[in-house]
Short mmCIF file of C-alpha atoms and ligand atoms in Angstrom, two decimals:
data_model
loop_
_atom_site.label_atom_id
_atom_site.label_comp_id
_atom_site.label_asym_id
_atom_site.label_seq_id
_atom_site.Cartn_x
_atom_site.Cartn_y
_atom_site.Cartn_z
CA UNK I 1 -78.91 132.06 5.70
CA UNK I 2 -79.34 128.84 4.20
CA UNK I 3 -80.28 126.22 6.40
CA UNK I 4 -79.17 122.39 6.09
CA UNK I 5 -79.65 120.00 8.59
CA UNK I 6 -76.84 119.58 11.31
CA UNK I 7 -77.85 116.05 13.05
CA UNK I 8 -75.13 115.14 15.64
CA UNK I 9 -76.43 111.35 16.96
CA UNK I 10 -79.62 111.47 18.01
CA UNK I 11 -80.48 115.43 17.59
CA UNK I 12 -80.21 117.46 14.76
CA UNK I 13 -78.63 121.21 16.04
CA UNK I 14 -80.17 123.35 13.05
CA UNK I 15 -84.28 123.76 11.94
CA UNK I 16 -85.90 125.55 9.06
CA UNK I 17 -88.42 127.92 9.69
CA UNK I 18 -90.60 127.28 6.18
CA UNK I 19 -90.00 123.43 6.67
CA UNK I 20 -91.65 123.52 10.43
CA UNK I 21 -94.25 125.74 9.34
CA UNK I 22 -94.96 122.97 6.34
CA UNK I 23 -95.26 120.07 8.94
CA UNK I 24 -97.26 121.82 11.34
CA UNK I 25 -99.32 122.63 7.86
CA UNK I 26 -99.46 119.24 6.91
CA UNK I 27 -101.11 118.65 10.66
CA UNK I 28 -103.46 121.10 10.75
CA UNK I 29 -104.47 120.17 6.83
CA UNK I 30 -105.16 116.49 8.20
CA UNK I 31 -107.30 117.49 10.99
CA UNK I 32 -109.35 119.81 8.88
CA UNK I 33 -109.82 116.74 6.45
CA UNK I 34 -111.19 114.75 9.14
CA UNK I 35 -113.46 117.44 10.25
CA UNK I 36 -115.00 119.04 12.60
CA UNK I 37 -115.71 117.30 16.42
CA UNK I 38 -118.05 117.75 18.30
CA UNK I 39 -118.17 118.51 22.22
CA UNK I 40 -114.33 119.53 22.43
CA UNK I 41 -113.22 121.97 25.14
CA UNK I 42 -112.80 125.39 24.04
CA UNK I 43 -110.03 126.82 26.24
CA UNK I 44 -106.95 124.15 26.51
CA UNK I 45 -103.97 124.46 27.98
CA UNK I 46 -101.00 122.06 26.41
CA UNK I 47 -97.57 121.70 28.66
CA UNK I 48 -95.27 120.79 26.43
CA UNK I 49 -96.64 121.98 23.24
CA UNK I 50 -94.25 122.87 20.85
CA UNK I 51 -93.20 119.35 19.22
CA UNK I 52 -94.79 115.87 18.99
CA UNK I 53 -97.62 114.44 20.80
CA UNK I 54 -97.98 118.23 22.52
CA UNK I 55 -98.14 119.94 19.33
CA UNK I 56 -100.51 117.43 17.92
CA UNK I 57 -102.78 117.70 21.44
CA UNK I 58 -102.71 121.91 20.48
CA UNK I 59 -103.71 121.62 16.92
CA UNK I 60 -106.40 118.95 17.47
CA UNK I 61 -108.79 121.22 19.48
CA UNK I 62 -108.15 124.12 17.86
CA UNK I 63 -108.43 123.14 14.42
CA UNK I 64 -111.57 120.47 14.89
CA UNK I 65 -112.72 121.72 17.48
CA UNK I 66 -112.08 125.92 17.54
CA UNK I 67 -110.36 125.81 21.04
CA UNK I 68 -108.60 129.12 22.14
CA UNK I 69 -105.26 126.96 23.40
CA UNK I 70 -102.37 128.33 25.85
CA UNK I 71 -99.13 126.71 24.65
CA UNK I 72 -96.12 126.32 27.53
CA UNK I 73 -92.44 125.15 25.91
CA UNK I 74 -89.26 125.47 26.59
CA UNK I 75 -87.89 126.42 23.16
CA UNK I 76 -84.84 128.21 21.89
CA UNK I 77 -85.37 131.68 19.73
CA UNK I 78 -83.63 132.49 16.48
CA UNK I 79 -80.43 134.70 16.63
CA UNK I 80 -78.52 136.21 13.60
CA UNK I 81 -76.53 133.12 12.19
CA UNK I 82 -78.16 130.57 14.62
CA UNK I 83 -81.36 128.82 13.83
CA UNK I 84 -84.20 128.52 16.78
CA UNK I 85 -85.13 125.33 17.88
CA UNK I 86 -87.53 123.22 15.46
CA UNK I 87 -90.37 123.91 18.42
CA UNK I 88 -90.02 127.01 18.08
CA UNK I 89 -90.51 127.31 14.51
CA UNK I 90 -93.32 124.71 15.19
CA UNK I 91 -95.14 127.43 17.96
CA UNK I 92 -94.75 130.40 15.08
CA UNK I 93 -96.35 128.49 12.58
CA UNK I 94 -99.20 127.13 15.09
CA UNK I 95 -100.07 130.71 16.36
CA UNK I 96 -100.23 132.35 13.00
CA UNK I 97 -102.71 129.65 11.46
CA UNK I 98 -104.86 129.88 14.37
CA UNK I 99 -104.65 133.68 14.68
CA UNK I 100 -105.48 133.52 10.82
CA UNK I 101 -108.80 131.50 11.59
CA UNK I 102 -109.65 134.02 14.39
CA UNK I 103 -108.53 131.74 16.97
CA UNK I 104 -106.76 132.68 20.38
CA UNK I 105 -103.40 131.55 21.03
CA UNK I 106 -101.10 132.57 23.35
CA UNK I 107 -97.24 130.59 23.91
CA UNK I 108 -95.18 130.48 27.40
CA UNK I 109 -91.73 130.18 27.00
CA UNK I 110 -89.82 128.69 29.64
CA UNK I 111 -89.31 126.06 32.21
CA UNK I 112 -92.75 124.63 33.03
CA UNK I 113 -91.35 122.97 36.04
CA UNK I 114 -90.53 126.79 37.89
CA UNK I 115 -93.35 128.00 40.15
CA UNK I 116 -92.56 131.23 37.99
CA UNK I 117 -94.12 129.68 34.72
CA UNK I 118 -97.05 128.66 36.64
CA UNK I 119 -97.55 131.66 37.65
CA UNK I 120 -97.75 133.41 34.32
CA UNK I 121 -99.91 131.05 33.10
CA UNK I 122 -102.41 131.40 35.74
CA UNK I 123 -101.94 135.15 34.93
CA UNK I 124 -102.32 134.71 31.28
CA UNK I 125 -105.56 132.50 31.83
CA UNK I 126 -107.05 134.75 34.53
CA UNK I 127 -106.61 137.70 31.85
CA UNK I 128 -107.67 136.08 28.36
CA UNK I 129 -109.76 132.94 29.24
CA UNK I 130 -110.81 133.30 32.77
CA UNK I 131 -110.62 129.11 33.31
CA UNK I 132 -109.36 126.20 31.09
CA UNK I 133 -111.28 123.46 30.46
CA UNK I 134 -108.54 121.00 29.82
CA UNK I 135 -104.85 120.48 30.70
CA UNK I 136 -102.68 118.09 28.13
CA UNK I 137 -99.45 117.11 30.01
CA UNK I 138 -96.56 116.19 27.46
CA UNK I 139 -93.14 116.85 29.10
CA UNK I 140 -90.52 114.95 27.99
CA UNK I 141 -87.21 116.48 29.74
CA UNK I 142 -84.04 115.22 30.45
CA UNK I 143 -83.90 117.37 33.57
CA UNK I 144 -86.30 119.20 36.45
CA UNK I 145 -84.40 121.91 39.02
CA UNK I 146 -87.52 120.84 41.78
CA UNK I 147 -88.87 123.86 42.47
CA UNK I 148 -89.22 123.88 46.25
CA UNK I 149 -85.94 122.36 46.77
CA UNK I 150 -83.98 124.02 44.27
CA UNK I 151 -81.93 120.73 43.49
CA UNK I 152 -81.96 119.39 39.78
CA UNK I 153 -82.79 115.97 39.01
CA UNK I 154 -81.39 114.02 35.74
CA UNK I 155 -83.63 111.17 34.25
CA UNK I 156 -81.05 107.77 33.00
CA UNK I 157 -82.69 105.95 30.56
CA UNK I 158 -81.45 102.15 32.07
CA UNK I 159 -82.87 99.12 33.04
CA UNK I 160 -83.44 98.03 36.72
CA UNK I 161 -81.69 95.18 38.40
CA UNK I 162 -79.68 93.32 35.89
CA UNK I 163 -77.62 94.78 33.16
CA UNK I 164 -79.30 94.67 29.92
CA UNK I 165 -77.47 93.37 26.29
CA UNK I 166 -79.51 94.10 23.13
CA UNK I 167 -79.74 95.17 19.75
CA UNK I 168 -79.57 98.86 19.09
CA UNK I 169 -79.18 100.72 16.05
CA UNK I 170 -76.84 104.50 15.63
CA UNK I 171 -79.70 105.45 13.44
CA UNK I 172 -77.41 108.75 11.53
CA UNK I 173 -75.10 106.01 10.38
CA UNK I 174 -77.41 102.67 10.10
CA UNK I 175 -74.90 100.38 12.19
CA UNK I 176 -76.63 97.59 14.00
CA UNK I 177 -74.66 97.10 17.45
CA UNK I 178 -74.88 95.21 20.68
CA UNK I 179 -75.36 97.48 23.29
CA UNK I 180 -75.23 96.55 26.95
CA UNK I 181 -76.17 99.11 29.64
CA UNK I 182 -75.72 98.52 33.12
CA UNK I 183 -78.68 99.07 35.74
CA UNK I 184 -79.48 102.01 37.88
CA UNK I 185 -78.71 102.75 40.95
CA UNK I 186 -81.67 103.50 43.67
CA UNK I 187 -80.67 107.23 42.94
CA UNK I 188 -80.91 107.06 39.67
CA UNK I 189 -84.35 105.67 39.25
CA UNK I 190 -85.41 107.96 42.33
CA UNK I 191 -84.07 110.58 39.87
CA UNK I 192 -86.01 109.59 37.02
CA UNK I 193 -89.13 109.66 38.45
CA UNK I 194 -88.79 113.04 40.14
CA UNK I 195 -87.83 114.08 36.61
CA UNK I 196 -90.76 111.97 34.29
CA UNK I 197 -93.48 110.71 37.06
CA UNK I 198 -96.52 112.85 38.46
CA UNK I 199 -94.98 114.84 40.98
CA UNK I 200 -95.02 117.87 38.34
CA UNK I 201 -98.48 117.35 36.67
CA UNK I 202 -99.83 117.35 40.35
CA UNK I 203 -98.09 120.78 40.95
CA UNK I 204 -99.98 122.34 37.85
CA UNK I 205 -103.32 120.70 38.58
CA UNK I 206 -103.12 122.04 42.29
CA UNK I 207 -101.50 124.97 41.60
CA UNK I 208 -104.35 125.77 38.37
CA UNK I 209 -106.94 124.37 40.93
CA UNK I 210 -105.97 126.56 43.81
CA UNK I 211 -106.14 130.18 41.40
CA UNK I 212 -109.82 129.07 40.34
CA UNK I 213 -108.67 128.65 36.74
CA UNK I 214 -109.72 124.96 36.24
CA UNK I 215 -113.40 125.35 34.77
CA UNK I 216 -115.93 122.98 36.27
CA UNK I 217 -116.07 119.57 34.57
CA UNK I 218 -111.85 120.20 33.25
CA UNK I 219 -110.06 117.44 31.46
CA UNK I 220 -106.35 116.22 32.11
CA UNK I 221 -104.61 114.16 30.15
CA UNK I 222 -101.18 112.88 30.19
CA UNK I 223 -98.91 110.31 27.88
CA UNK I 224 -97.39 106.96 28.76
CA UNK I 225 -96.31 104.46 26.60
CA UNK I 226 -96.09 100.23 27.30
CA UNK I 227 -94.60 98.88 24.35
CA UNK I 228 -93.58 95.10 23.77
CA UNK I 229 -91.19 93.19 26.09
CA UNK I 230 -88.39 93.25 23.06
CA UNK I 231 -88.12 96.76 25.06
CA UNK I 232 -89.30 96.14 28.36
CA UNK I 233 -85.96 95.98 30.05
CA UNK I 234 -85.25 99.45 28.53
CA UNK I 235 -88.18 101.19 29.17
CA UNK I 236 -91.42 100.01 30.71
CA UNK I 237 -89.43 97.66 33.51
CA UNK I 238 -86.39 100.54 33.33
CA UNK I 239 -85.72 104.07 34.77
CA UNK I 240 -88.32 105.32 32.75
CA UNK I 241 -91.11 102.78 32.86
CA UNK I 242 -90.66 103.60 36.93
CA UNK I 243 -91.79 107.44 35.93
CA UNK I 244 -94.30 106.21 33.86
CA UNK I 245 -95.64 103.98 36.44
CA UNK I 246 -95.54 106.70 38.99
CA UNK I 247 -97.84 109.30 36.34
CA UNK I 248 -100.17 106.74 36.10
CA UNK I 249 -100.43 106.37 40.01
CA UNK I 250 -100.67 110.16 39.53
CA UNK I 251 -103.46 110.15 37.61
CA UNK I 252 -105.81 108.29 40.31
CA UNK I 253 -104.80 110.97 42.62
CA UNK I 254 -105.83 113.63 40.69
CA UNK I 255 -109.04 111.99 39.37
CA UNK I 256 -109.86 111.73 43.44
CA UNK I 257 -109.27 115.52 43.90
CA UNK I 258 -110.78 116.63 40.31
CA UNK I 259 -114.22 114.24 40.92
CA UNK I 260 -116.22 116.41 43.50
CA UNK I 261 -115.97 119.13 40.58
CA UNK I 262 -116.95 117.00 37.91
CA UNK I 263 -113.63 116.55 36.45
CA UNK I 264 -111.38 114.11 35.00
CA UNK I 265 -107.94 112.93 34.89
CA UNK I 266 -106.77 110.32 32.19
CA UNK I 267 -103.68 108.60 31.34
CA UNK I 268 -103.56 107.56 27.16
CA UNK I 269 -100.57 105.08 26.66
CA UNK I 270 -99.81 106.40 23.42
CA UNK I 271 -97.88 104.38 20.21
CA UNK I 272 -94.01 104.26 19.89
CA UNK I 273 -93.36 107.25 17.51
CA UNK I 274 -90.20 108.94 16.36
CA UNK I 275 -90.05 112.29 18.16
CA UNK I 276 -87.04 114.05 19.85
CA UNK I 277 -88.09 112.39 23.15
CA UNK I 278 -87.78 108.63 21.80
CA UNK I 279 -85.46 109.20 19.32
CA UNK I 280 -82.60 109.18 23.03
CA UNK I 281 -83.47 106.48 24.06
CA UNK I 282 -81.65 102.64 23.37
CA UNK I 283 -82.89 100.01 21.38
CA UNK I 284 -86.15 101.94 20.91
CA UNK I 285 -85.50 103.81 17.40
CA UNK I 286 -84.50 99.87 16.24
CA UNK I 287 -87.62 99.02 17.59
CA UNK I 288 -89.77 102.06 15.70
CA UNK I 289 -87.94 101.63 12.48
CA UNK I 290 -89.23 98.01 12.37
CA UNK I 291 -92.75 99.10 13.77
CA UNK I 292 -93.08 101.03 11.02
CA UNK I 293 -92.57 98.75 8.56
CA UNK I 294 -94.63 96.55 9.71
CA UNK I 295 -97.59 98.82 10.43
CA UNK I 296 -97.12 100.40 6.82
CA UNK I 297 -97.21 97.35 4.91
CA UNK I 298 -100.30 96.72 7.19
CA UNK I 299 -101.96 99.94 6.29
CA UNK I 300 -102.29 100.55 10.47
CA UNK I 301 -99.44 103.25 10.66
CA UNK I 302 -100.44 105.84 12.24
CA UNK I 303 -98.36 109.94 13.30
CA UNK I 304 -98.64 112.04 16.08
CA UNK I 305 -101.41 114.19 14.81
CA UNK I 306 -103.43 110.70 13.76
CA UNK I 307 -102.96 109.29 17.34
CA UNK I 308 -104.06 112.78 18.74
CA UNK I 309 -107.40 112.89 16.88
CA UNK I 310 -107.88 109.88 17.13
CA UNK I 311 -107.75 110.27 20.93
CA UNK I 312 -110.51 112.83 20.96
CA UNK I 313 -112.71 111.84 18.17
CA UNK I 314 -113.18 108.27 19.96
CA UNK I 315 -112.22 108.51 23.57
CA UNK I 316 -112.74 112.30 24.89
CA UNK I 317 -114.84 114.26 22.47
CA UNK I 318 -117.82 113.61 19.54
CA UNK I 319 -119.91 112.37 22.23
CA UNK I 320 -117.49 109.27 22.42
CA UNK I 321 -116.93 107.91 26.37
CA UNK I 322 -113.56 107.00 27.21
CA UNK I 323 -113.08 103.45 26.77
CA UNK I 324 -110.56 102.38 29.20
CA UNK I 325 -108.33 99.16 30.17
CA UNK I 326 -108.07 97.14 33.50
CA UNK I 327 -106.01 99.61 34.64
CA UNK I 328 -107.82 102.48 33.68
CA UNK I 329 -106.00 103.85 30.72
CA UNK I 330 -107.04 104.93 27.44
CA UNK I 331 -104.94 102.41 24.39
CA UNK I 332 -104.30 104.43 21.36
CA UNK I 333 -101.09 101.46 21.18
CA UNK I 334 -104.07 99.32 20.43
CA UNK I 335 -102.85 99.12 16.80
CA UNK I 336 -99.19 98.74 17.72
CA UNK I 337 -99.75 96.25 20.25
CA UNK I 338 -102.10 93.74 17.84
CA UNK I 339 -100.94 90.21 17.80
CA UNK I 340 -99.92 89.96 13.97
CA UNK I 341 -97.49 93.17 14.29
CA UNK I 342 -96.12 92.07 17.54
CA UNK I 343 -95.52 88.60 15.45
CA UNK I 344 -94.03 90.32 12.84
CA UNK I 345 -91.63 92.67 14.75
CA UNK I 346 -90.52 89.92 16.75
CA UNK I 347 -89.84 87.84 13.85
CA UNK I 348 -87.58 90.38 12.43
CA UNK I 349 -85.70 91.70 15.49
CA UNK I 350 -83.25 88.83 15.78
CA UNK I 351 -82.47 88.79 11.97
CA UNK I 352 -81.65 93.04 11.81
CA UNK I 353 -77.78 93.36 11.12
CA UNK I 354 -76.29 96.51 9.60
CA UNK I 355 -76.09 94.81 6.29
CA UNK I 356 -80.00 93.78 5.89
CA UNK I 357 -81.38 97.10 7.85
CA UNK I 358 -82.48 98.61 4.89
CA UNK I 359 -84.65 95.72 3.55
CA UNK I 360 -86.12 94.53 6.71
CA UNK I 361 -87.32 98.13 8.93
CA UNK I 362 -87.94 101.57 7.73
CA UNK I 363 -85.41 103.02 8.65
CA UNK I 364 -85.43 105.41 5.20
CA UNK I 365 -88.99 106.03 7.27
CA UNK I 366 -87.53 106.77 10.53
CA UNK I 367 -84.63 108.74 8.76
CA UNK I 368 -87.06 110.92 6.73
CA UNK I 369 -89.62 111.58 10.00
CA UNK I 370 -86.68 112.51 12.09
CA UNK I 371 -85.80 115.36 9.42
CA UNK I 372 -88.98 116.40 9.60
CA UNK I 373 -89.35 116.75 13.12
CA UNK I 374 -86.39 119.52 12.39
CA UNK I 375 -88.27 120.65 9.15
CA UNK I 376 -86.17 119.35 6.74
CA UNK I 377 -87.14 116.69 3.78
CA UNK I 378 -90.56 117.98 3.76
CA UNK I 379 -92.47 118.67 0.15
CA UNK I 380 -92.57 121.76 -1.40
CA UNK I 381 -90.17 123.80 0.84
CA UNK I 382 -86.90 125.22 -1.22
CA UNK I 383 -84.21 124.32 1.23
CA UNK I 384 -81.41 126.25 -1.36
CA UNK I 385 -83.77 129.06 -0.33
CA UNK I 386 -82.48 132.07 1.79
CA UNK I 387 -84.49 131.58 5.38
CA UNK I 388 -84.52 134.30 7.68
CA UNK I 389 -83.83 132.37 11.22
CA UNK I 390 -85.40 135.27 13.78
CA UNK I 391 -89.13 134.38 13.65
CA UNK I 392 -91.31 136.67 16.33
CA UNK I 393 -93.37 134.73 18.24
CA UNK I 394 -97.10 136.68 17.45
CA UNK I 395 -98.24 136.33 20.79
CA UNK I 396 -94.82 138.10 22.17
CA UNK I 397 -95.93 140.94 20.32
P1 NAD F 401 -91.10 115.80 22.50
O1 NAD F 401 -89.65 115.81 22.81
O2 NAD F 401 -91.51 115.89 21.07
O3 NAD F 401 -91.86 117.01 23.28
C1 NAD F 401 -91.51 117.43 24.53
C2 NAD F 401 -92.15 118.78 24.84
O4 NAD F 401 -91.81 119.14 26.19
C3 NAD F 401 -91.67 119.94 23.97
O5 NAD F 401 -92.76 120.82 23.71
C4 NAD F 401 -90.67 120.66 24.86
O6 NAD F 401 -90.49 122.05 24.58
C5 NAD F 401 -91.33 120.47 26.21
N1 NAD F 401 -90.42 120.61 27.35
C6 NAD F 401 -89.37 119.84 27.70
N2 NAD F 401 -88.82 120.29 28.85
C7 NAD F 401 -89.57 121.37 29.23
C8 NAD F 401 -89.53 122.26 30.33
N3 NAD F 401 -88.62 122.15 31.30
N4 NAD F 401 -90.44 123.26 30.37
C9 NAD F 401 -91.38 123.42 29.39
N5 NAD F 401 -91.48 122.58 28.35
C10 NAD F 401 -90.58 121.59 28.27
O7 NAD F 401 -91.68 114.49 23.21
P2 NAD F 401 -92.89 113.50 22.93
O8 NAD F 401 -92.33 112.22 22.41
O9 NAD F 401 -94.00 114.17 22.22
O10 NAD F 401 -93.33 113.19 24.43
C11 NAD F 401 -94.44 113.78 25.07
C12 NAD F 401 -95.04 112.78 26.03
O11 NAD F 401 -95.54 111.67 25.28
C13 NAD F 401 -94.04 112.20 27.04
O12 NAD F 401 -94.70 112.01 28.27
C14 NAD F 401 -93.69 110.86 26.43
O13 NAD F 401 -93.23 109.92 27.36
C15 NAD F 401 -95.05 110.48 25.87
N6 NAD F 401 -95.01 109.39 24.85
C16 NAD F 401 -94.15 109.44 23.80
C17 NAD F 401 -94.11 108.37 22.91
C18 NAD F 401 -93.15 108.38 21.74
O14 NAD F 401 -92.92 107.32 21.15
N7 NAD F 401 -92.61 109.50 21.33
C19 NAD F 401 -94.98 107.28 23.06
C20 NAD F 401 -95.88 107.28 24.13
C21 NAD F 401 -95.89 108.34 25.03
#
C-alpha cells in the first residue's frame, strides 16, 4: 500500500515502515558520530522503548556503548491494509541494526503494567542475560488496569485548584485559542498518579530484584520534566506534575532499597520535546513550538537521542559522576531552562495569535518533528513508494 500520513488532532493513525526505520537511522548514525563511551552497562532493560526518550535510552547503550538491550512496548502490529504503530516500525528497525552489528536484542510486546509482562521479562533475562545492569523507565500512558486490583486508572491532564485560562495552539490547523480547563477533582489527580507516579517503576524494581535479575551495582533511571511557570498550572503544579512529583519521591525509595547492593536510582528531568506523550497535552505544544525557536536560533536545540547521550556521556557513563540538583535530580532542561531562552519565550508567548504563529515559533519545526515521529517527512524515503505494512518483529522469530 501506499502510506500517507492520517493525523487526526494530536495523533497521526497511519506510519511508514521505511520512514521509521530512517529516523531510528538517523539516531543511531548520530550516536555513532559521537562515538564510542566508555563504562556503559552492557545488558539494559528500557520500559517503554519503542518511541521517544525510550527509544533514544535503547539506542544510546547499544550503539556507544555495545549493550545487549531488552525492549518492553506496547505497540500495535501491521495487518493487511492497516499500518502498525510508528513504535513498532521504530522496534523493527532498532532490532535489525543491532542484530546487524552482532548485538542482542530482544522486544516485549504488551502491557508493562500486567504482572504477566514482568514475568516474561524476568524469563527472557534469566534465559539470555542472566541479570541487567540497568532499568530505563519511560512510560507515558494514558491508562494502567492496577494489577493487584484489577481496576483501571485514567490520567487527566488539568490543573489543581483553580481553573486554568491560557493560550493553546490546535497544532494540525495552526489556530491560536484560549483554552480554559477546569481543575481536578481529588479522584482525578489520585488517578493520575496511580497512572504516571512510582507506584509501577517500584513494582519492576522489586519484582526484577526479587527473581535475582538486577546485577550488583544496577542503574535505574526514570524521566520527569519541570518546565517554566508559563506551564506550571498545566503540568508541573497539575494532574501530572502530582505523578511526577510522586516518581521522584519514588526514586528515594528505591535508591534506599538498591544502596546495600551498590545500586542506584536516578530521576533526569528531561527537556520539553515533541513526542506522542507531549504532543496531548494543553498549552504545551504552544510552548515547544516557541522553545524551539528560540533554542534554534540559539544553536542550544537539542532531540531525544541528543538529550539521551548526552545523559550518559556526562552524568552516568565515560567515567562522568552524576551531577545532581538540590533535589537530587539529574538537569538535562539545563539548556531549556537558561535565563536568556526563558526571556525570550516569555517575551513571545503573549504576542502568539494565529495570524503571527508562523513568524514568531517553529511551528513548521514542531509540524515536521511530529511527522517524523510517524515516519513521514523524513529525507530520502519515497513515500509514492509501495510499503509493505506487516513487518516481523526479528526477535518474534
Ligand atoms: P512516548 O509516548 O514517545 O513513549 C511512551 C512509551 O511508553 C512507548 O514506548 C510506548 O509503547 C510505551 N507504553 C505506553 N503504555 C505502555 C504500556 N501500558 N505498556 C508498555 N509500554 C507502554 O513518550 P515520551 O515523551 O518519550 O515519554 C517518556 C517519559 O519521558 C515519560 O515519563 C515522560 O513524562 C518523560 N518526559 C517527556 C518529555 C517530553 O517533552 N516529551 C519531557 C520530559 C520528560
Amino acid at each position: 500500500m501506499i502510506i500517507k500520513p492520517k493525523v487526526r488532532g494530536f495523533i497521526c493513525v497511519t506510519a511508514h515502515p521505511e520512514g521509521c526505520a530512517a529516523h531510528v537511522g538517523q539516531q543511531i548514525e548520530f550516536v555513532r558520530a559521537k562515538g564510542p563511551l566508555s563504562g556503559m552497562p552492557k545488558r539494559v532493560l528500557v520500559i517503554g522503548s519503542s518511541t521517544g526518550y525510550g527509544l533514544a535510552s535503547r539506542i544510546v547503550p547499544a550503539f556507544a556503548g555495545g549493550a545487549a538491550t531488552l525492549g518492553v512496548f506496547f505497540e500495535k502490529a501491521g495487518e493487511e491494509g492497516r499500518t502498525a504503530s510508528a513504535g513498532w516500525y521504530n522496534s523493527v528497525a532498532f532490532e535489525k541494526a543491532a542484530h546487524a552489528e552482532g548485538l542482542y536484542a530482544k522486544s516485549i510486546n504488551g502491557d508493562a503494567f500486567s504482572d504477566e509482562i514482568k514475568r516474561q521479562v524476568i524469563e527472557t533475562i534469566k534465559a539470555d542475560l542472566g541479570q541487567v545492569d540497568a532499568v530505563i523507565y519511560s512510560l507515558a500512558s494514558p491508562r494502567r488496569t492496577h494489577p493487584k486490583s484489577g481496576e483501571t486508572f485514567k490520567s487527566t491532564l488539568k490543573p489543581i485548584g483553580d481553573s486554568f485560562t491560557a493560550k493553546t495552539v490546535d497544532t494540525d490547523k495552526g489556530l491560536v485559542t484560549d483554552i480554559t480547563i477546569n481543575p481536578a477533582s481529588e479522584q482525578e489527580v489520585a488517578d493520575t498518579v496511580a497512572v504516571m507516579g512510582g507506584e509501577d517503576w517500584e513494582m519492576w524494581i522489586d519484582a526484577l530484584s526479587e527473581a535475582g535479575v538486577l546485577a550488583p551495582g544496577a542503574l535505574t533511571v526514570a524521566y520527569s520534566y519541570i518546565g517554566p511557570d508559563l506551564t506550571w498550572a498545566i503540568y508541573r503544579n497539575g494532574t501530572i506534575g502530582r505523578a511526577k512529583e510522586d516518581l521522584e519521591a519514588t526514586a528515594k525509595r528505591l535508591a534506599g532499597k538498591l544502596a546495600p547492593n551498590g545500586g542506584r536510582a536516578l530521576v533526569s528531568i528531561n527537556k520539553a520535546l515533541v513526542t506522542q506523550a507531549s504532543s496531548a497535552i494543553p498549552v504545551v505544544p504552544l510552548y515547544i513550538s516557541m522553545l524551539y525557536k528560540v533554542m534554534k536560533a540559539h544553536g542550544t536545540h537539542e532531540g531525544c537521542i541528543e538529550q539521551i547521550e548526552r545523559l550518559f556521556a556526562g552524568h552516568l557513563a565515560n567515567g562522568a559522576t552524576p551531577q545532581l540538583d538540590e533535589a537530587g535530580r539529574i538537569r538535562l532542561d539545563d539548556l531549556e531552562m537558561r535565563p536568556e531562552i526563558q526571556k525570550e519565550v516569555a517575551e513571545i508567548w503573549p504576542q502568539a495569535t494565529t495570524e503571527n504563529l508562523a513568524a514568531l515559533s517553529d511551528i513548521a519545526g514542531y509540524r515536521s518533528e511530529f511527522l517524523r515521529l510517524f515516519g513521514f517527512s523524513l529525507p530520502g524515503v519515497n513515500y509514492e513508494a509501495e510499503s509493505d505494512p506487516i513487518a516481523p518483529m526479528p526477535s518474534h522469530g
